[in-house]
């Protein structure tokens, strides 16, 4: 593993930031938030802590922490009455705001980490102009996603989730496999012991360590958003699937999923 405590802290922050995206969308759509939780309350006998504090921005919300499932997930419970009053587009915006916030956070993290100075070597200085351009593109992408957040959540995220589901089911058959941790390490120029490429993290300085953490956090943030777009309830993609107003389009999406599951099943059986 690239990180230990730091990686768990980043994961917890990304989960909280994901739910914060939902909360922001709910407030924009005038939907009351009844409950916010870090962790999953899967069994009643598991310990649950209710915070005594009340947030001024969420006057009706009760905040819970589930210590034993803290890094598995998080949730926001809105008012069902307020949700029923919304159009399909507003509901799609609320359900898609979490993954979209992960993409925005990942773009910002990448922009910061990609230009952070590693050393004063000539190789890094020669790459710096290109890195500045690439970081600028990442920041611009974050601004565009924020500016058109409602449209992206309503029309673009569900097709992306279908593609992710297809890739995760069919990709391994054709040799496509994605590990966010390893990709973050390679992006940051970090190697494992015994490898001949990159820098060993244990031998790197504090700046290199922080840069690797930021870039790995960027990759993991995007990966968390993509996983949440899988069209399976209770993930956000499953809720987005329910909001598709056109029955024919919903059938197309579902057919694509069934085809991917069929190919995956044939692969598992050895065909």
PDB file of C-alpha atoms in Angstrom:
ATOM      1  CA  UNK A   1       0.000   0.000   0.000  1.00  0.00           C
ATOM      2  CA  UNK A   2       1.177   3.486  -0.796  1.00  0.00           C
ATOM      3  CA  UNK A   3      -0.217   5.064   2.364  1.00  0.00           C
ATOM      4  CA  UNK A   4      -1.611   3.835   5.642  1.00  0.00           C
ATOM      5  CA  UNK A   5      -3.175   6.400   7.951  1.00  0.00           C
ATOM      6  CA  UNK A   6      -3.005   9.176   5.338  1.00  0.00           C
ATOM      7  CA  UNK A   7      -4.933   7.145   2.774  1.00  0.00           C
ATOM      8  CA  UNK A   8      -7.718   6.340   5.226  1.00  0.00           C
ATOM      9  CA  UNK A   9      -7.994   9.999   6.175  1.00  0.00           C
ATOM     10  CA  UNK A  10      -8.205  10.985   2.499  1.00  0.00           C
ATOM     11  CA  UNK A  11     -10.894   8.345   1.915  1.00  0.00           C
ATOM     12  CA  UNK A  12     -12.938   9.652   4.846  1.00  0.00           C
ATOM     13  CA  UNK A  13     -12.642  13.233   3.600  1.00  0.00           C
ATOM     14  CA  UNK A  14     -13.680  12.202   0.086  1.00  0.00           C
ATOM     15  CA  UNK A  15     -16.736  10.380   1.428  1.00  0.00           C
ATOM     16  CA  UNK A  16     -17.702  13.462   3.430  1.00  0.00           C
ATOM     17  CA  UNK A  17     -17.099  15.685   0.408  1.00  0.00           C
ATOM     18  CA  UNK A  18     -19.267  13.373  -1.731  1.00  0.00           C
ATOM     19  CA  UNK A  19     -22.191  13.741   0.651  1.00  0.00           C
ATOM     20  CA  UNK A  20     -21.546  17.478   0.882  1.00  0.00           C
ATOM     21  CA  UNK A  21     -22.188  17.639  -2.861  1.00  0.00           C
ATOM     22  CA  UNK A  22     -25.623  16.104  -2.289  1.00  0.00           C
ATOM     23  CA  UNK A  23     -26.319  18.533   0.555  1.00  0.00           C
ATOM     24  CA  UNK A  24     -25.407  21.562  -1.576  1.00  0.00           C
ATOM     25  CA  UNK A  25     -27.740  20.379  -4.349  1.00  0.00           C
ATOM     26  CA  UNK A  26     -30.553  19.785  -1.849  1.00  0.00           C
ATOM     27  CA  UNK A  27     -30.191  23.268  -0.457  1.00  0.00           C
ATOM     28  CA  UNK A  28     -30.256  24.750  -3.975  1.00  0.00           C
ATOM     29  CA  UNK A  29     -33.493  22.841  -4.656  1.00  0.00           C
ATOM     30  CA  UNK A  30     -35.027  23.829  -1.273  1.00  0.00           C
ATOM     31  CA  UNK A  31     -35.058  20.262   0.046  1.00  0.00           C
ATOM     32  CA  UNK A  32     -34.758  19.745   3.792  1.00  0.00           C
ATOM     33  CA  UNK A  33     -32.048  17.391   5.050  1.00  0.00           C
ATOM     34  CA  UNK A  34     -33.230  15.185   7.917  1.00  0.00           C
ATOM     35  CA  UNK A  35     -30.204  13.002   8.508  1.00  0.00           C
ATOM     36  CA  UNK A  36     -26.482  12.924   7.672  1.00  0.00           C
ATOM     37  CA  UNK A  37     -24.288   9.958   8.491  1.00  0.00           C
ATOM     38  CA  UNK A  38     -20.661   8.927   8.154  1.00  0.00           C
ATOM     39  CA  UNK A  39     -20.571   5.159   7.886  1.00  0.00           C
ATOM     40  CA  UNK A  40     -23.374   2.719   7.117  1.00  0.00           C
ATOM     41  CA  UNK A  41     -25.974   1.651   9.658  1.00  0.00           C
ATOM     42  CA  UNK A  42     -26.296  -1.905   8.347  1.00  0.00           C
ATOM     43  CA  UNK A  43     -27.120  -3.628  11.656  1.00  0.00           C
ATOM     44  CA  UNK A  44     -29.058  -2.188  14.574  1.00  0.00           C
ATOM     45  CA  UNK A  45     -26.731  -3.513  17.279  1.00  0.00           C
ATOM     46  CA  UNK A  46     -23.659  -1.765  15.833  1.00  0.00           C
ATOM     47  CA  UNK A  47     -22.627   1.326  17.809  1.00  0.00           C
ATOM     48  CA  UNK A  48     -23.904   4.684  16.579  1.00  0.00           C
ATOM     49  CA  UNK A  49     -22.889   8.120  17.829  1.00  0.00           C
ATOM     50  CA  UNK A  50     -25.167  11.114  17.398  1.00  0.00           C
ATOM     51  CA  UNK A  51     -23.416  14.459  17.466  1.00  0.00           C
ATOM     52  CA  UNK A  52     -25.095  16.877  19.870  1.00  0.00           C
ATOM     53  CA  UNK A  53     -24.217  19.888  17.737  1.00  0.00           C
ATOM     54  CA  UNK A  54     -26.640  21.384  15.236  1.00  0.00           C
ATOM     55  CA  UNK A  55     -25.367  23.004  12.048  1.00  0.00           C
ATOM     56  CA  UNK A  56     -26.788  26.430  11.303  1.00  0.00           C
ATOM     57  CA  UNK A  57     -26.881  25.667   7.579  1.00  0.00           C
ATOM     58  CA  UNK A  58     -28.770  22.389   8.243  1.00  0.00           C
ATOM     59  CA  UNK A  59     -31.196  23.250  11.040  1.00  0.00           C
ATOM     60  CA  UNK A  60     -33.291  20.074  10.655  1.00  0.00           C
ATOM     61  CA  UNK A  61     -30.467  17.572  10.200  1.00  0.00           C
ATOM     62  CA  UNK A  62     -29.332  15.019  12.736  1.00  0.00           C
ATOM     63  CA  UNK A  63     -25.700  13.988  12.317  1.00  0.00           C
ATOM     64  CA  UNK A  64     -24.621  10.419  13.053  1.00  0.00           C
ATOM     65  CA  UNK A  65     -21.291   8.601  13.031  1.00  0.00           C
ATOM     66  CA  UNK A  66     -21.075   4.814  12.701  1.00  0.00           C
ATOM     67  CA  UNK A  67     -17.519   4.014  13.869  1.00  0.00           C
ATOM     68  CA  UNK A  68     -17.294   0.377  12.715  1.00  0.00           C
ATOM     69  CA  UNK A  69     -18.388   1.163   9.159  1.00  0.00           C
ATOM     70  CA  UNK A  70     -16.869   4.631   8.937  1.00  0.00           C
ATOM     71  CA  UNK A  71     -14.887   4.063   5.734  1.00  0.00           C
ATOM     72  CA  UNK A  72     -17.457   1.922   3.927  1.00  0.00           C
ATOM     73  CA  UNK A  73     -19.738   4.771   2.931  1.00  0.00           C
ATOM     74  CA  UNK A  74     -21.878   7.715   3.984  1.00  0.00           C
ATOM     75  CA  UNK A  75     -25.423   8.901   3.406  1.00  0.00           C
ATOM     76  CA  UNK A  76     -27.768  11.880   3.385  1.00  0.00           C
ATOM     77  CA  UNK A  77     -31.483  11.468   4.065  1.00  0.00           C
ATOM     78  CA  UNK A  78     -33.648  14.213   2.496  1.00  0.00           C
ATOM     79  CA  UNK A  79     -37.280  15.045   3.090  1.00  0.00           C
ATOM     80  CA  UNK A  80     -39.409  12.705   0.955  1.00  0.00           C
ATOM     81  CA  UNK A  81     -42.186  15.273   0.771  1.00  0.00           C
ATOM     82  CA  UNK A  82     -39.824  17.879  -0.662  1.00  0.00           C
ATOM     83  CA  UNK A  83     -38.319  15.350  -3.084  1.00  0.00           C
ATOM     84  CA  UNK A  84     -41.746  14.424  -4.485  1.00  0.00           C
ATOM     85  CA  UNK A  85     -42.346  18.046  -5.460  1.00  0.00           C
ATOM     86  CA  UNK A  86     -39.246  18.201  -7.640  1.00  0.00           C
ATOM     87  CA  UNK A  87     -38.996  17.614 -11.372  1.00  0.00           C
ATOM     88  CA  UNK A  88     -36.966  14.712 -12.742  1.00  0.00           C
ATOM     89  CA  UNK A  89     -34.221  17.158 -13.662  1.00  0.00           C
ATOM     90  CA  UNK A  90     -33.880  18.502 -10.112  1.00  0.00           C
ATOM     91  CA  UNK A  91     -33.902  14.979  -8.697  1.00  0.00           C
ATOM     92  CA  UNK A  92     -31.187  13.965 -11.161  1.00  0.00           C
ATOM     93  CA  UNK A  93     -29.172  16.980 -10.084  1.00  0.00           C
ATOM     94  CA  UNK A  94     -29.435  15.983  -6.413  1.00  0.00           C
ATOM     95  CA  UNK A  95     -28.498  12.347  -7.042  1.00  0.00           C
ATOM     96  CA  UNK A  96     -25.668  13.244  -9.426  1.00  0.00           C
ATOM     97  CA  UNK A  97     -24.201  16.057  -7.338  1.00  0.00           C
ATOM     98  CA  UNK A  98     -22.184  13.640  -5.194  1.00  0.00           C
ATOM     99  CA  UNK A  99     -20.247  11.956  -8.022  1.00  0.00           C
ATOM    100  CA  UNK A 100     -19.868  15.276  -9.829  1.00  0.00           C
ATOM    101  CA  UNK A 101     -18.336  16.831  -6.712  1.00  0.00           C
ATOM    102  CA  UNK A 102     -15.828  13.948  -6.702  1.00  0.00           C
ATOM    103  CA  UNK A 103     -14.880  14.751 -10.295  1.00  0.00           C
ATOM    104  CA  UNK A 104     -14.474  18.445  -9.484  1.00  0.00           C
ATOM    105  CA  UNK A 105     -12.376  17.643  -6.424  1.00  0.00           C
ATOM    106  CA  UNK A 106     -10.254  15.231  -8.451  1.00  0.00           C
ATOM    107  CA  UNK A 107      -9.614  17.857 -11.128  1.00  0.00           C
ATOM    108  CA  UNK A 108      -8.596  20.434  -8.514  1.00  0.00           C
ATOM    109  CA  UNK A 109      -6.329  17.950  -6.725  1.00  0.00           C
ATOM    110  CA  UNK A 110      -4.695  16.991 -10.009  1.00  0.00           C
ATOM    111  CA  UNK A 111      -4.135  20.642 -10.922  1.00  0.00           C
ATOM    112  CA  UNK A 112      -2.448  21.293  -7.581  1.00  0.00           C
ATOM    113  CA  UNK A 113      -0.382  18.123  -7.418  1.00  0.00           C
ATOM    114  CA  UNK A 114       0.760  18.096 -11.041  1.00  0.00           C
ATOM    115  CA  UNK A 115       2.630  21.400 -10.806  1.00  0.00           C
ATOM    116  CA  UNK A 116       3.882  21.090  -7.239  1.00  0.00           C
ATOM    117  CA  UNK A 117       7.696  21.336  -7.316  1.00  0.00           C
ATOM    118  CA  UNK A 118       9.623  18.108  -6.960  1.00  0.00           C
ATOM    119  CA  UNK A 119      13.139  19.426  -7.329  1.00  0.00           C
ATOM    120  CA  UNK A 120      15.134  21.966  -9.230  1.00  0.00           C
ATOM    121  CA  UNK A 121      16.429  19.402 -11.706  1.00  0.00           C
ATOM    122  CA  UNK A 122      16.636  20.368 -15.337  1.00  0.00           C
ATOM    123  CA  UNK A 123      14.220  17.583 -16.309  1.00  0.00           C
ATOM    124  CA  UNK A 124      11.488  18.955 -14.056  1.00  0.00           C
ATOM    125  CA  UNK A 125      12.099  22.532 -15.184  1.00  0.00           C
ATOM    126  CA  UNK A 126      11.861  21.469 -18.813  1.00  0.00           C
ATOM    127  CA  UNK A 127       8.521  19.750 -18.149  1.00  0.00           C
ATOM    128  CA  UNK A 128       7.131  22.632 -16.091  1.00  0.00           C
ATOM    129  CA  UNK A 129       5.506  24.626 -18.981  1.00  0.00           C
ATOM    130  CA  UNK A 130       3.625  21.540 -20.177  1.00  0.00           C
ATOM    131  CA  UNK A 131       2.624  20.696 -16.623  1.00  0.00           C
ATOM    132  CA  UNK A 132       1.262  24.230 -16.162  1.00  0.00           C
ATOM    133  CA  UNK A 133      -0.865  23.847 -19.282  1.00  0.00           C
ATOM    134  CA  UNK A 134      -2.186  20.454 -18.151  1.00  0.00           C
ATOM    135  CA  UNK A 135      -2.977  21.814 -14.695  1.00  0.00           C
ATOM    136  CA  UNK A 136      -4.754  24.763 -16.280  1.00  0.00           C
ATOM    137  CA  UNK A 137      -6.885  22.346 -18.292  1.00  0.00           C
ATOM    138  CA  UNK A 138      -7.763  20.478 -15.076  1.00  0.00           C
ATOM    139  CA  UNK A 139      -8.797  23.703 -13.301  1.00  0.00           C
ATOM    140  CA  UNK A 140     -10.809  24.783 -16.356  1.00  0.00           C
ATOM    141  CA  UNK A 141     -12.569  21.402 -16.379  1.00  0.00           C
ATOM    142  CA  UNK A 142     -13.460  21.875 -12.707  1.00  0.00           C
ATOM    143  CA  UNK A 143     -14.919  25.323 -13.439  1.00  0.00           C
ATOM    144  CA  UNK A 144     -16.945  24.004 -16.406  1.00  0.00           C
ATOM    145  CA  UNK A 145     -18.310  21.107 -14.348  1.00  0.00           C
ATOM    146  CA  UNK A 146     -19.370  23.513 -11.610  1.00  0.00           C
ATOM    147  CA  UNK A 147     -20.898  26.013 -14.037  1.00  0.00           C
ATOM    148  CA  UNK A 148     -22.986  23.387 -15.862  1.00  0.00           C
ATOM    149  CA  UNK A 149     -23.473  21.059 -12.905  1.00  0.00           C
ATOM    150  CA  UNK A 150     -27.243  20.670 -13.267  1.00  0.00           C
ATOM    151  CA  UNK A 151     -27.055  19.827 -16.978  1.00  0.00           C
ATOM    152  CA  UNK A 152     -24.196  17.377 -16.471  1.00  0.00           C
ATOM    153  CA  UNK A 153     -26.034  15.584 -13.667  1.00  0.00           C
ATOM    154  CA  UNK A 154     -29.245  15.401 -15.685  1.00  0.00           C
ATOM    155  CA  UNK A 155     -27.893  14.242 -19.051  1.00  0.00           C
ATOM    156  CA  UNK A 156     -24.269  13.044 -18.871  1.00  0.00           C
ATOM    157  CA  UNK A 157     -23.655  11.131 -15.657  1.00  0.00           C
ATOM    158  CA  UNK A 158     -25.971   8.170 -16.233  1.00  0.00           C
ATOM    159  CA  UNK A 159     -24.495   7.304 -19.681  1.00  0.00           C
ATOM    160  CA  UNK A 160     -21.083   7.560 -18.041  1.00  0.00           C
ATOM    161  CA  UNK A 161     -22.218   5.156 -15.333  1.00  0.00           C
ATOM    162  CA  UNK A 162     -23.426   2.687 -17.993  1.00  0.00           C
ATOM    163  CA  UNK A 163     -19.997   2.871 -19.647  1.00  0.00           C
ATOM    164  CA  UNK A 164     -18.276   2.294 -16.300  1.00  0.00           C
ATOM    165  CA  UNK A 165     -20.460  -0.754 -15.613  1.00  0.00           C
ATOM    166  CA  UNK A 166     -19.714  -2.131 -19.080  1.00  0.00           C
ATOM    167  CA  UNK A 167     -15.978  -1.534 -18.608  1.00  0.00           C
ATOM    168  CA  UNK A 168     -15.871  -3.149 -15.158  1.00  0.00           C
ATOM    169  CA  UNK A 169     -17.720  -6.255 -16.387  1.00  0.00           C
ATOM    170  CA  UNK A 170     -16.203  -6.690 -19.837  1.00  0.00           C
ATOM    171  CA  UNK A 171     -12.817  -4.983 -19.431  1.00  0.00           C
ATOM    172  CA  UNK A 172     -10.976  -7.805 -17.612  1.00  0.00           C
ATOM    173  CA  UNK A 173     -11.840 -10.237 -20.435  1.00  0.00           C
ATOM    174  CA  UNK A 174      -9.837  -8.077 -22.834  1.00  0.00           C
ATOM    175  CA  UNK A 175      -7.002  -7.368 -20.426  1.00  0.00           C
ATOM    176  CA  UNK A 176      -8.205  -3.975 -19.200  1.00  0.00           C
ATOM    177  CA  UNK A 177      -7.800  -3.657 -15.451  1.00  0.00           C
ATOM    178  CA  UNK A 178      -7.670  -0.457 -13.403  1.00  0.00           C
ATOM    179  CA  UNK A 179      -6.204  -0.107  -9.928  1.00  0.00           C
ATOM    180  CA  UNK A 180      -6.613   3.466  -8.616  1.00  0.00           C
ATOM    181  CA  UNK A 181      -3.849   3.073  -6.042  1.00  0.00           C
ATOM    182  CA  UNK A 182      -1.260   1.830  -8.522  1.00  0.00           C
ATOM    183  CA  UNK A 183      -2.309   4.450 -11.070  1.00  0.00           C
ATOM    184  CA  UNK A 184      -1.930   7.180  -8.435  1.00  0.00           C
ATOM    185  CA  UNK A 185       1.526   5.890  -7.585  1.00  0.00           C
ATOM    186  CA  UNK A 186       2.651   5.907 -11.206  1.00  0.00           C
ATOM    187  CA  UNK A 187       1.144   9.363 -11.734  1.00  0.00           C
ATOM    188  CA  UNK A 188       3.114  10.697  -8.785  1.00  0.00           C
ATOM    189  CA  UNK A 189       6.333   8.999  -9.918  1.00  0.00           C
ATOM    190  CA  UNK A 190       6.397   6.627  -6.927  1.00  0.00           C
ATOM    191  CA  UNK A 191       7.774   3.118  -7.136  1.00  0.00           C
ATOM    192  CA  UNK A 192       7.654   0.106  -4.885  1.00  0.00           C
ATOM    193  CA  UNK A 193      10.760  -1.453  -3.375  1.00  0.00           C
ATOM    194  CA  UNK A 194      12.599  -3.449  -5.988  1.00  0.00           C
ATOM    195  CA  UNK A 195      11.241  -1.516  -8.963  1.00  0.00           C
ATOM    196  CA  UNK A 196      13.615   0.248 -11.309  1.00  0.00           C
ATOM    197  CA  UNK A 197      11.389   3.224 -12.167  1.00  0.00           C
ATOM    198  CA  UNK A 198      10.377   6.237 -10.107  1.00  0.00           C
ATOM    199  CA  UNK A 199      11.200   7.231  -6.556  1.00  0.00           C
ATOM    200  CA  UNK A 200      10.713   5.058  -3.490  1.00  0.00           C
ATOM    201  CA  UNK A 201       8.318   6.898  -1.181  1.00  0.00           C
ATOM    202  CA  UNK A 202      10.196   5.957   1.962  1.00  0.00           C
ATOM    203  CA  UNK A 203      13.292   7.653   0.565  1.00  0.00           C
ATOM    204  CA  UNK A 204      11.458  10.777  -0.622  1.00  0.00           C
ATOM    205  CA  UNK A 205      11.097  14.058   1.220  1.00  0.00           C
ATOM    206  CA  UNK A 206       8.004  15.552   2.779  1.00  0.00           C
ATOM    207  CA  UNK A 207       7.150  17.536  -0.365  1.00  0.00           C
ATOM    208  CA  UNK A 208       7.278  14.434  -2.532  1.00  0.00           C
ATOM    209  CA  UNK A 209       5.151  12.575  -0.005  1.00  0.00           C
ATOM    210  CA  UNK A 210       2.488  15.291   0.001  1.00  0.00           C
ATOM    211  CA  UNK A 211       2.499  15.476  -3.792  1.00  0.00           C
ATOM    212  CA  UNK A 212       1.988  11.731  -4.034  1.00  0.00           C
ATOM    213  CA  UNK A 213      -0.843  11.952  -1.517  1.00  0.00           C
ATOM    214  CA  UNK A 214      -2.580  14.749  -3.457  1.00  0.00           C
ATOM    215  CA  UNK A 215      -2.306  12.974  -6.820  1.00  0.00           C
ATOM    216  CA  UNK A 216      -3.430   9.662  -5.372  1.00  0.00           C
ATOM    217  CA  UNK A 217      -6.322  11.499  -3.729  1.00  0.00           C
ATOM    218  CA  UNK A 218      -7.240  12.959  -7.133  1.00  0.00           C
ATOM    219  CA  UNK A 219      -7.307   9.534  -8.762  1.00  0.00           C
ATOM    220  CA  UNK A 220      -9.220   8.018  -5.864  1.00  0.00           C
ATOM    221  CA  UNK A 221     -11.755  10.881  -5.888  1.00  0.00           C
ATOM    222  CA  UNK A 222     -12.538  10.294  -9.567  1.00  0.00           C
ATOM    223  CA  UNK A 223     -12.670   6.538  -8.983  1.00  0.00           C
ATOM    224  CA  UNK A 224     -15.096   7.006  -6.083  1.00  0.00           C
ATOM    225  CA  UNK A 225     -17.343   9.126  -8.285  1.00  0.00           C
ATOM    226  CA  UNK A 226     -17.291   6.536 -11.081  1.00  0.00           C
ATOM    227  CA  UNK A 227     -18.131   3.680  -8.722  1.00  0.00           C
ATOM    228  CA  UNK A 228     -21.092   5.641  -7.357  1.00  0.00           C
ATOM    229  CA  UNK A 229     -22.397   6.038 -10.921  1.00  0.00           C
ATOM    230  CA  UNK A 230     -22.900   2.302 -11.336  1.00  0.00           C
ATOM    231  CA  UNK A 231     -26.623   1.856 -12.119  1.00  0.00           C
ATOM    232  CA  UNK A 232     -27.367  -0.178  -8.996  1.00  0.00           C
ATOM    233  CA  UNK A 233     -29.493   0.996  -6.063  1.00  0.00           C
ATOM    234  CA  UNK A 234     -28.513   2.295  -3.477  1.00  0.00           C
ATOM    235  CA  UNK A 235     -25.683   3.874  -5.466  1.00  0.00           C
ATOM    236  CA  UNK A 236     -26.332   7.222  -7.122  1.00  0.00           C
ATOM    237  CA  UNK A 237     -26.361   5.667 -10.575  1.00  0.00           C
ATOM    238  CA  UNK A 238     -29.304   3.482  -9.598  1.00  0.00           C
ATOM    239  CA  UNK A 239     -31.266   6.538  -8.454  1.00  0.00           C
ATOM    240  CA  UNK A 240     -30.350   8.337 -11.675  1.00  0.00           C
ATOM    241  CA  UNK A 241     -31.690   5.392 -13.671  1.00  0.00           C
ATOM    242  CA  UNK A 242     -35.057   5.798 -11.945  1.00  0.00           C
ATOM    243  CA  UNK A 243     -35.256   9.448 -12.994  1.00  0.00           C
ATOM    244  CA  UNK A 244     -34.960   8.831 -16.753  1.00  0.00           C
ATOM    245  CA  UNK A 245     -38.156  10.414 -18.150  1.00  0.00           C
ATOM    246  CA  UNK A 246     -38.111   8.526 -21.455  1.00  0.00           C
ATOM    247  CA  UNK A 247     -39.074   4.836 -21.198  1.00  0.00           C
ATOM    248  CA  UNK A 248     -37.393   3.989 -24.504  1.00  0.00           C
ATOM    249  CA  UNK A 249     -34.120   5.537 -23.326  1.00  0.00           C
ATOM    250  CA  UNK A 250     -34.357   3.617 -20.069  1.00  0.00           C
ATOM    251  CA  UNK A 251     -34.765   0.395 -22.050  1.00  0.00           C
ATOM    252  CA  UNK A 252     -31.631   1.225 -24.052  1.00  0.00           C
ATOM    253  CA  UNK A 253     -29.631   1.772 -20.853  1.00  0.00           C
ATOM    254  CA  UNK A 254     -30.925  -1.430 -19.280  1.00  0.00           C
ATOM    255  CA  UNK A 255     -30.210  -3.421 -22.440  1.00  0.00           C
ATOM    256  CA  UNK A 256     -26.601  -2.220 -22.413  1.00  0.00           C
ATOM    257  CA  UNK A 257     -26.257  -3.412 -18.821  1.00  0.00           C
ATOM    258  CA  UNK A 258     -27.791  -6.809 -19.605  1.00  0.00           C
ATOM    259  CA  UNK A 259     -25.444  -7.262 -22.558  1.00  0.00           C
ATOM    260  CA  UNK A 260     -22.441  -6.490 -20.338  1.00  0.00           C
ATOM    261  CA  UNK A 261     -23.679  -8.925 -17.685  1.00  0.00           C
ATOM    262  CA  UNK A 262     -24.225 -11.570 -20.369  1.00  0.00           C
ATOM    263  CA  UNK A 263     -20.686 -11.188 -21.745  1.00  0.00           C
ATOM    264  CA  UNK A 264     -19.285 -11.292 -18.215  1.00  0.00           C
ATOM    265  CA  UNK A 265     -21.285 -14.451 -17.455  1.00  0.00           C
ATOM    266  CA  UNK A 266     -20.028 -16.191 -20.588  1.00  0.00           C
ATOM    267  CA  UNK A 267     -16.472 -15.219 -19.677  1.00  0.00           C
ATOM    268  CA  UNK A 268     -16.843 -16.599 -16.148  1.00  0.00           C
ATOM    269  CA  UNK A 269     -18.176 -19.900 -17.536  1.00  0.00           C
ATOM    270  CA  UNK A 270     -15.171 -20.181 -19.841  1.00  0.00           C
ATOM    271  CA  UNK A 271     -16.701 -19.380 -23.226  1.00  0.00           C
TER     272      UNK A 271
END
